[in-house]
Amino acid sequence: MIISLDLLKRGEKAIIKEFTLDMVPLKLLEMGCLPGNEVELVQIAPFKDPMYLNINGSHLAIRKETASHILVEKHSQ
Amino acid sequence: MSKQLNVALIGNPNTGKTSVFNQLTGLKQQVGNYPGITVEKKEGICKLPRGVKAHILDLPGTYSLNASSLDENVVIELLLNKNDKDYPDVAVVVSDVENLKRNLLLFTQIKDLKIPTILVINMADRMKRKAITLDIEKLEDRLQTKIALVSSRKNTGFENLKELITNYKELSIEPCVNASVIAPEYFDRLRKAFPKQDLYKLWLVITQDVNFGKLDRNEMQSITTFQTESKSNLKRLQQKETIVRYQFINGVLKETLSIDHLAAKDLRSRLDRVLTHKFWGYIIFFAILMLIFQAIYDWSSYPMDLIDETFAAMGEWVRNTMPPGAFTNLIAEGILPGLGGIVIFIPQIAFLFLFISILEESGYMSRVVFLMDRIMRRFGLSGKSVVPLVSGTACAIPAIMATRNIENWKERLITILVTPFTTCSARLPVYLIIIALVIPDRDVLYIFNLQSLVLMGLYLIGFGTAILSAWLLDRILKIKSRTFFVIEMPNYKLPLFKNVAYNVIEKTKSFIVGAGKIILAISIVLWVLASNGPGDAFNNAEVNAVERMQAGDFPESELDKQIASEKLEYSYIGYMGKAIEPVVRPLGYDWKIGIAIVSSFAAREVFVGTLATIYSVGSDEEETIKNRMAGEVNPILGGPLFNLASGISLLLFYAFAMQCMSTLAIVKRETNTWKWPLLQLVIMSGFAYVVALIAYQLII
């Protein structure tokens, strides 16, 4: 199932598929947020924003707005 | 003696680069600025085997060579300029064993510049606990480099690193990744256009918005204008480059690194569950702030009293031992009180920097950013504004520099504009002395001290004003900028004593030296102005006072004091003070306070020093600054000059006024225009005057 990253729930894992942004921020890629990598939602702040992610062992936080532009494929149970 | 080796330490933030630097250089290090910019430049000397000496440069942390901030520009500018005197003979890339993959991105870029590069894998002591195994030999082979496995915590592996640096000539300078695969045709054209240049270097020059000031102008000009690709296409190619590099790294690590993920679930997730908790996270953050506050006010008061008394005693000693004369007076009445006014800062500044560096080192600061981002955004700020606002309680200058990692320009500008409202340590001595004079020292509700509560109130006022004006600015400023935010959540680490201690010593020292120079100069000028005067009135002060005593105006015991105050009144500074008195009178101040306020526009902390200098001119007794101020009488209304009304008015004035030239200079540098610092100066100080005026008129 493909969803945007901001819909992931805490503790869930998924695979990054693609970005729906015209221009993907280079910094995001450099921090390891690349298609094909596994992402886990570690923690969310109140209002689900920002989101604390673990992408293949690289831990970072991004805002919900950015996350909504990242499509991921959720693992089937 | 042979030439020193130039070594550059490069690495991502949070890899322990600074610990490695500290281990290599010990205390043989110095911190300065890169010429013309405010980026901190840390360098030191390291003794290598066989009598070789290395000059070690600790470059700002960066995630890649694609610069997006001034700090990162420094790195790339240096690495692209062979003529720079700091151009490294060997680059040491510091990585963290747990984030090796991300750290290697930067490594491959440096390697492709054909600089001899050593890879340091730090925090090796964590490998066992995290069940990480590394095939070092294979990794060295695949990356074509030498690897030093070190632990700055356990101080292991450094001898090996030093050995590797000494033998840097044996390092291979073969690139890891062939960047031209991302666009073969384009790179081909590049090669033909500039056959003498290194291809990857060309690519970096073209894609970076760096100001290559020091590089050969003509050549660079032609390179940067070599644009057969559109800007957005270049960006896409940069992304492609990143992906290609990661593919290479993934391939390498697959063969050499294994992590048992089950063992890796640990402290981090347990601590995160509490520290970033929706409720407890905020409670803990608030508790930490309270603790910092307590330390600054309460714990540091003991050494501060001691310093105050010591300087009073030193002045007395100088007066009694040195031959009387102008020089002795200058030392006892000008320099010593002025210096005392700055040295008294040391305990508080040290405490503040101690806490801030512990919070940063431990990795907790990123959690605060995470927790606060959403809330701060309501006020037009970013979660990353918390770091400047918290470190603004130490000093606005490093705080404003710390705004650099805020990606969004509007959020960053607002943070820069409101940070000076937070209560910096320079305000503290002013607050402390005035609170001690006008607020009674008693307990409220058994546990709270009234003085301490007032101080806390002032901190809250400062913070509240900052937030409120941010909210206003967010609505007033019409700036469109991309809202993109990413922050690394580093591992929790026990702060290394050495790092924290160096940081505290370094920051305190530079603050004291920087502010000390201004204060020393100002106190000498003030003393000269206060002990000389134009015309007969000043010279006749003594005769006049004696006459008035004989006429029965005051008892003989007060003669000295009367002479001193009369002299002061007719001195240069007395005339100047009188000139500005009408402006400060409605706020409840006399001309002496007026002078102190004017001189504190150079820096706030000058206030106490100025009053100390003014009050000690002509006084013979050993007295602390506080006692002298308490003894001042309001010349018009009678009663103590420092009463509740004038005290509160002064406190509020200092809470809001923009009285720091260095901050204005930094704001100018960071925003690249005088518009913002001038606005700050006018609006903040005007607001301060109005609030102080209202407060005084209401209370009196």
CSV table of N, CA and C in Angstrom, one decimal, chain A residues 17-70:
chain,number,residue,atom,x,y,z
A,17,LYS,N,9.5,5.4,-1.6
A,17,LYS,CA,9.3,5.2,-3.0
A,17,LYS,C,9.8,6.3,-3.8
A,18,GLU,N,9.1,7.5,-3.6
A,18,GLU,CA,9.4,8.6,-4.5
A,18,GLU,C,9.0,9.9,-3.8
A,19,PHE,N,9.5,11.0,-4.4
A,19,PHE,CA,9.1,12.3,-3.9
A,19,PHE,C,8.1,13.0,-4.8
A,20,THR,N,7.1,13.7,-4.3
A,20,THR,CA,6.2,14.4,-5.1
A,20,THR,C,6.5,15.9,-5.2
A,21,LEU,N,7.8,16.2,-4.9
A,21,LEU,CA,8.2,17.5,-4.9
A,21,LEU,C,8.9,17.8,-6.3
A,22,ASP,N,8.8,19.0,-6.8
A,22,ASP,CA,9.4,19.4,-8.0
A,22,ASP,C,10.9,19.3,-7.8
A,23,MET,N,11.3,19.9,-6.7
A,23,MET,CA,12.8,20.0,-6.4
A,23,MET,C,13.0,19.4,-5.0
A,24,VAL,N,13.6,18.2,-5.0
A,24,VAL,CA,13.8,17.6,-3.7
A,24,VAL,C,15.0,18.3,-3.0
A,25,PRO,N,14.8,18.7,-1.8
A,25,PRO,CA,15.9,19.3,-1.1
A,25,PRO,C,17.1,18.4,-1.0
A,26,LEU,N,18.3,18.9,-1.4
A,26,LEU,CA,19.5,18.1,-1.5
A,26,LEU,C,19.9,17.6,-0.1
A,27,LYS,N,19.6,18.4,0.9
A,27,LYS,CA,20.0,18.1,2.3
A,27,LYS,C,19.3,16.8,2.7
A,28,LEU,N,18.0,16.7,2.3
A,28,LEU,CA,17.3,15.5,2.7
A,28,LEU,C,17.9,14.2,2.1
A,29,LEU,N,18.4,14.3,0.9
A,29,LEU,CA,19.0,13.2,0.3
A,29,LEU,C,20.3,12.9,1.0
A,30,GLU,N,21.1,13.9,1.3
A,30,GLU,CA,22.4,13.8,2.0
A,30,GLU,C,22.2,13.2,3.3
A,31,MET,N,21.1,13.4,4.0
A,31,MET,CA,20.9,12.8,5.3
A,31,MET,C,20.4,11.4,5.2
A,32,GLY,N,20.4,10.9,4.0
A,32,GLY,CA,20.0,9.5,3.8
A,32,GLY,C,18.6,9.2,3.5
A,33,CYS,N,17.8,10.2,3.3
A,33,CYS,CA,16.4,10.0,2.9
A,33,CYS,C,16.3,9.8,1.4
A,34,LEU,N,16.6,8.5,1.0
A,34,LEU,CA,16.6,8.2,-0.4
A,34,LEU,C,15.6,7.1,-0.8
A,35,PRO,N,15.1,7.2,-2.0
A,35,PRO,CA,14.2,6.1,-2.4
A,35,PRO,C,14.9,4.7,-2.2
A,36,GLY,N,14.1,3.8,-1.8
A,36,GLY,CA,14.6,2.4,-1.6
A,36,GLY,C,15.0,2.2,-0.1
A,37,ASN,N,15.2,3.2,0.6
A,37,ASN,CA,15.6,3.0,2.0
A,37,ASN,C,14.3,2.8,2.9
A,38,GLU,N,14.6,2.1,4.0
A,38,GLU,CA,13.5,1.8,4.9
A,38,GLU,C,13.4,2.9,5.9
A,39,VAL,N,12.1,3.3,6.2
A,39,VAL,CA,11.9,4.4,7.1
A,39,VAL,C,11.0,3.9,8.3
A,40,GLU,N,11.4,4.3,9.5
A,40,GLU,CA,10.5,4.0,10.6
A,40,GLU,C,10.1,5.3,11.4
A,41,LEU,N,8.9,5.4,11.7
A,41,LEU,CA,8.4,6.6,12.5
A,41,LEU,C,8.7,6.3,14.0
A,42,VAL,N,9.7,7.0,14.5
A,42,VAL,CA,10.1,6.7,15.9
A,42,VAL,C,9.3,7.4,16.9
A,43,GLN,N,9.0,8.7,16.6
A,43,GLN,CA,8.3,9.5,17.6
A,43,GLN,C,7.6,10.6,16.8
A,44,ILE,N,6.4,11.1,17.3
A,44,ILE,CA,5.8,12.3,16.8
A,44,ILE,C,5.6,13.3,17.9
A,45,ALA,N,5.8,14.5,17.5
A,45,ALA,CA,5.5,15.6,18.5
A,45,ALA,C,4.0,15.8,18.5
A,46,PRO,N,3.5,16.6,19.4
A,46,PRO,CA,2.0,16.8,19.4
A,46,PRO,C,1.6,17.4,18.1
A,47,PHE,N,0.4,17.2,17.6
A,47,PHE,CA,-0.1,17.5,16.3
A,47,PHE,C,0.6,16.8,15.2
A,48,LYS,N,1.3,15.7,15.5
A,48,LYS,CA,1.9,14.9,14.5
A,48,LYS,C,3.0,15.7,13.7
A,49,ASP,N,3.6,16.7,14.4
A,49,ASP,CA,4.5,17.6,13.7
A,49,ASP,C,5.5,18.1,14.6
A,50,PRO,N,6.8,18.1,14.4
A,50,PRO,CA,7.4,17.3,13.4
A,50,PRO,C,7.5,15.8,13.6
A,51,MET,N,8.0,15.1,12.7
A,51,MET,CA,8.1,13.6,12.8
A,51,MET,C,9.6,13.2,12.9
A,52,TYR,N,9.8,12.3,13.8
A,52,TYR,CA,11.1,11.8,14.1
A,52,TYR,C,11.3,10.5,13.4
A,53,LEU,N,12.2,10.4,12.5
A,53,LEU,CA,12.3,9.2,11.6
A,53,LEU,C,13.6,8.5,11.8
A,54,ASN,N,13.6,7.2,11.6
A,54,ASN,CA,14.8,6.4,11.5
A,54,ASN,C,14.9,5.9,10.1
A,55,ILE,N,15.8,6.4,9.3
A,55,ILE,CA,15.9,6.0,7.9
A,55,ILE,C,17.2,5.2,7.8
A,56,ASN,N,17.1,3.9,7.7
A,56,ASN,CA,18.3,3.0,7.6
A,56,ASN,C,19.4,3.4,8.6
A,57,GLY,N,19.0,3.6,9.9
A,57,GLY,CA,19.9,3.9,10.9
A,57,GLY,C,20.3,5.3,11.0
A,58,SER,N,19.8,6.2,10.1
A,58,SER,CA,20.1,7.6,10.2
A,58,SER,C,18.8,8.3,10.8
A,59,HIS,N,19.0,8.9,12.0
A,59,HIS,CA,17.9,9.5,12.7
A,59,HIS,C,17.7,11.0,12.4
A,60,LEU,N,16.6,11.3,12.0
A,60,LEU,CA,16.3,12.8,11.7
A,60,LEU,C,14.9,13.1,11.9
A,61,ALA,N,14.6,14.4,12.0
A,61,ALA,CA,13.3,14.9,12.2
A,61,ALA,C,12.9,15.9,11.0
A,62,ILE,N,11.7,15.7,10.5
A,62,ILE,CA,11.3,16.6,9.4
A,62,ILE,C,9.9,17.0,9.7
A,63,ARG,N,9.4,18.1,9.1
A,63,ARG,CA,8.1,18.6,9.3
A,63,ARG,C,7.1,17.8,8.6
A,64,LYS,N,5.9,17.8,9.1
A,64,LYS,CA,4.8,17.1,8.4
A,64,LYS,C,4.6,17.5,7.0
A,65,GLU,N,4.8,18.8,6.7
A,65,GLU,CA,4.6,19.3,5.4
A,65,GLU,C,5.6,18.6,4.4
A,66,THR,N,6.8,18.5,4.8
A,66,THR,CA,7.8,17.8,4.0
A,66,THR,C,7.4,16.3,3.8
A,67,ALA,N,7.0,15.7,4.9
A,67,ALA,CA,6.7,14.3,4.9
A,67,ALA,C,5.5,14.0,3.9
A,68,SER,N,4.6,15.0,3.8
A,68,SER,CA,3.5,14.7,2.9
A,68,SER,C,3.9,14.6,1.4
A,69,HIS,N,5.1,15.0,1.2
A,69,HIS,CA,5.6,14.9,-0.2
A,69,HIS,C,6.5,13.7,-0.5
A,70,ILE,N,6.5,12.8,0.5
A,70,ILE,CA,7.3,11.6,0.4
A,70,ILE,C,6.4,10.4,0.3
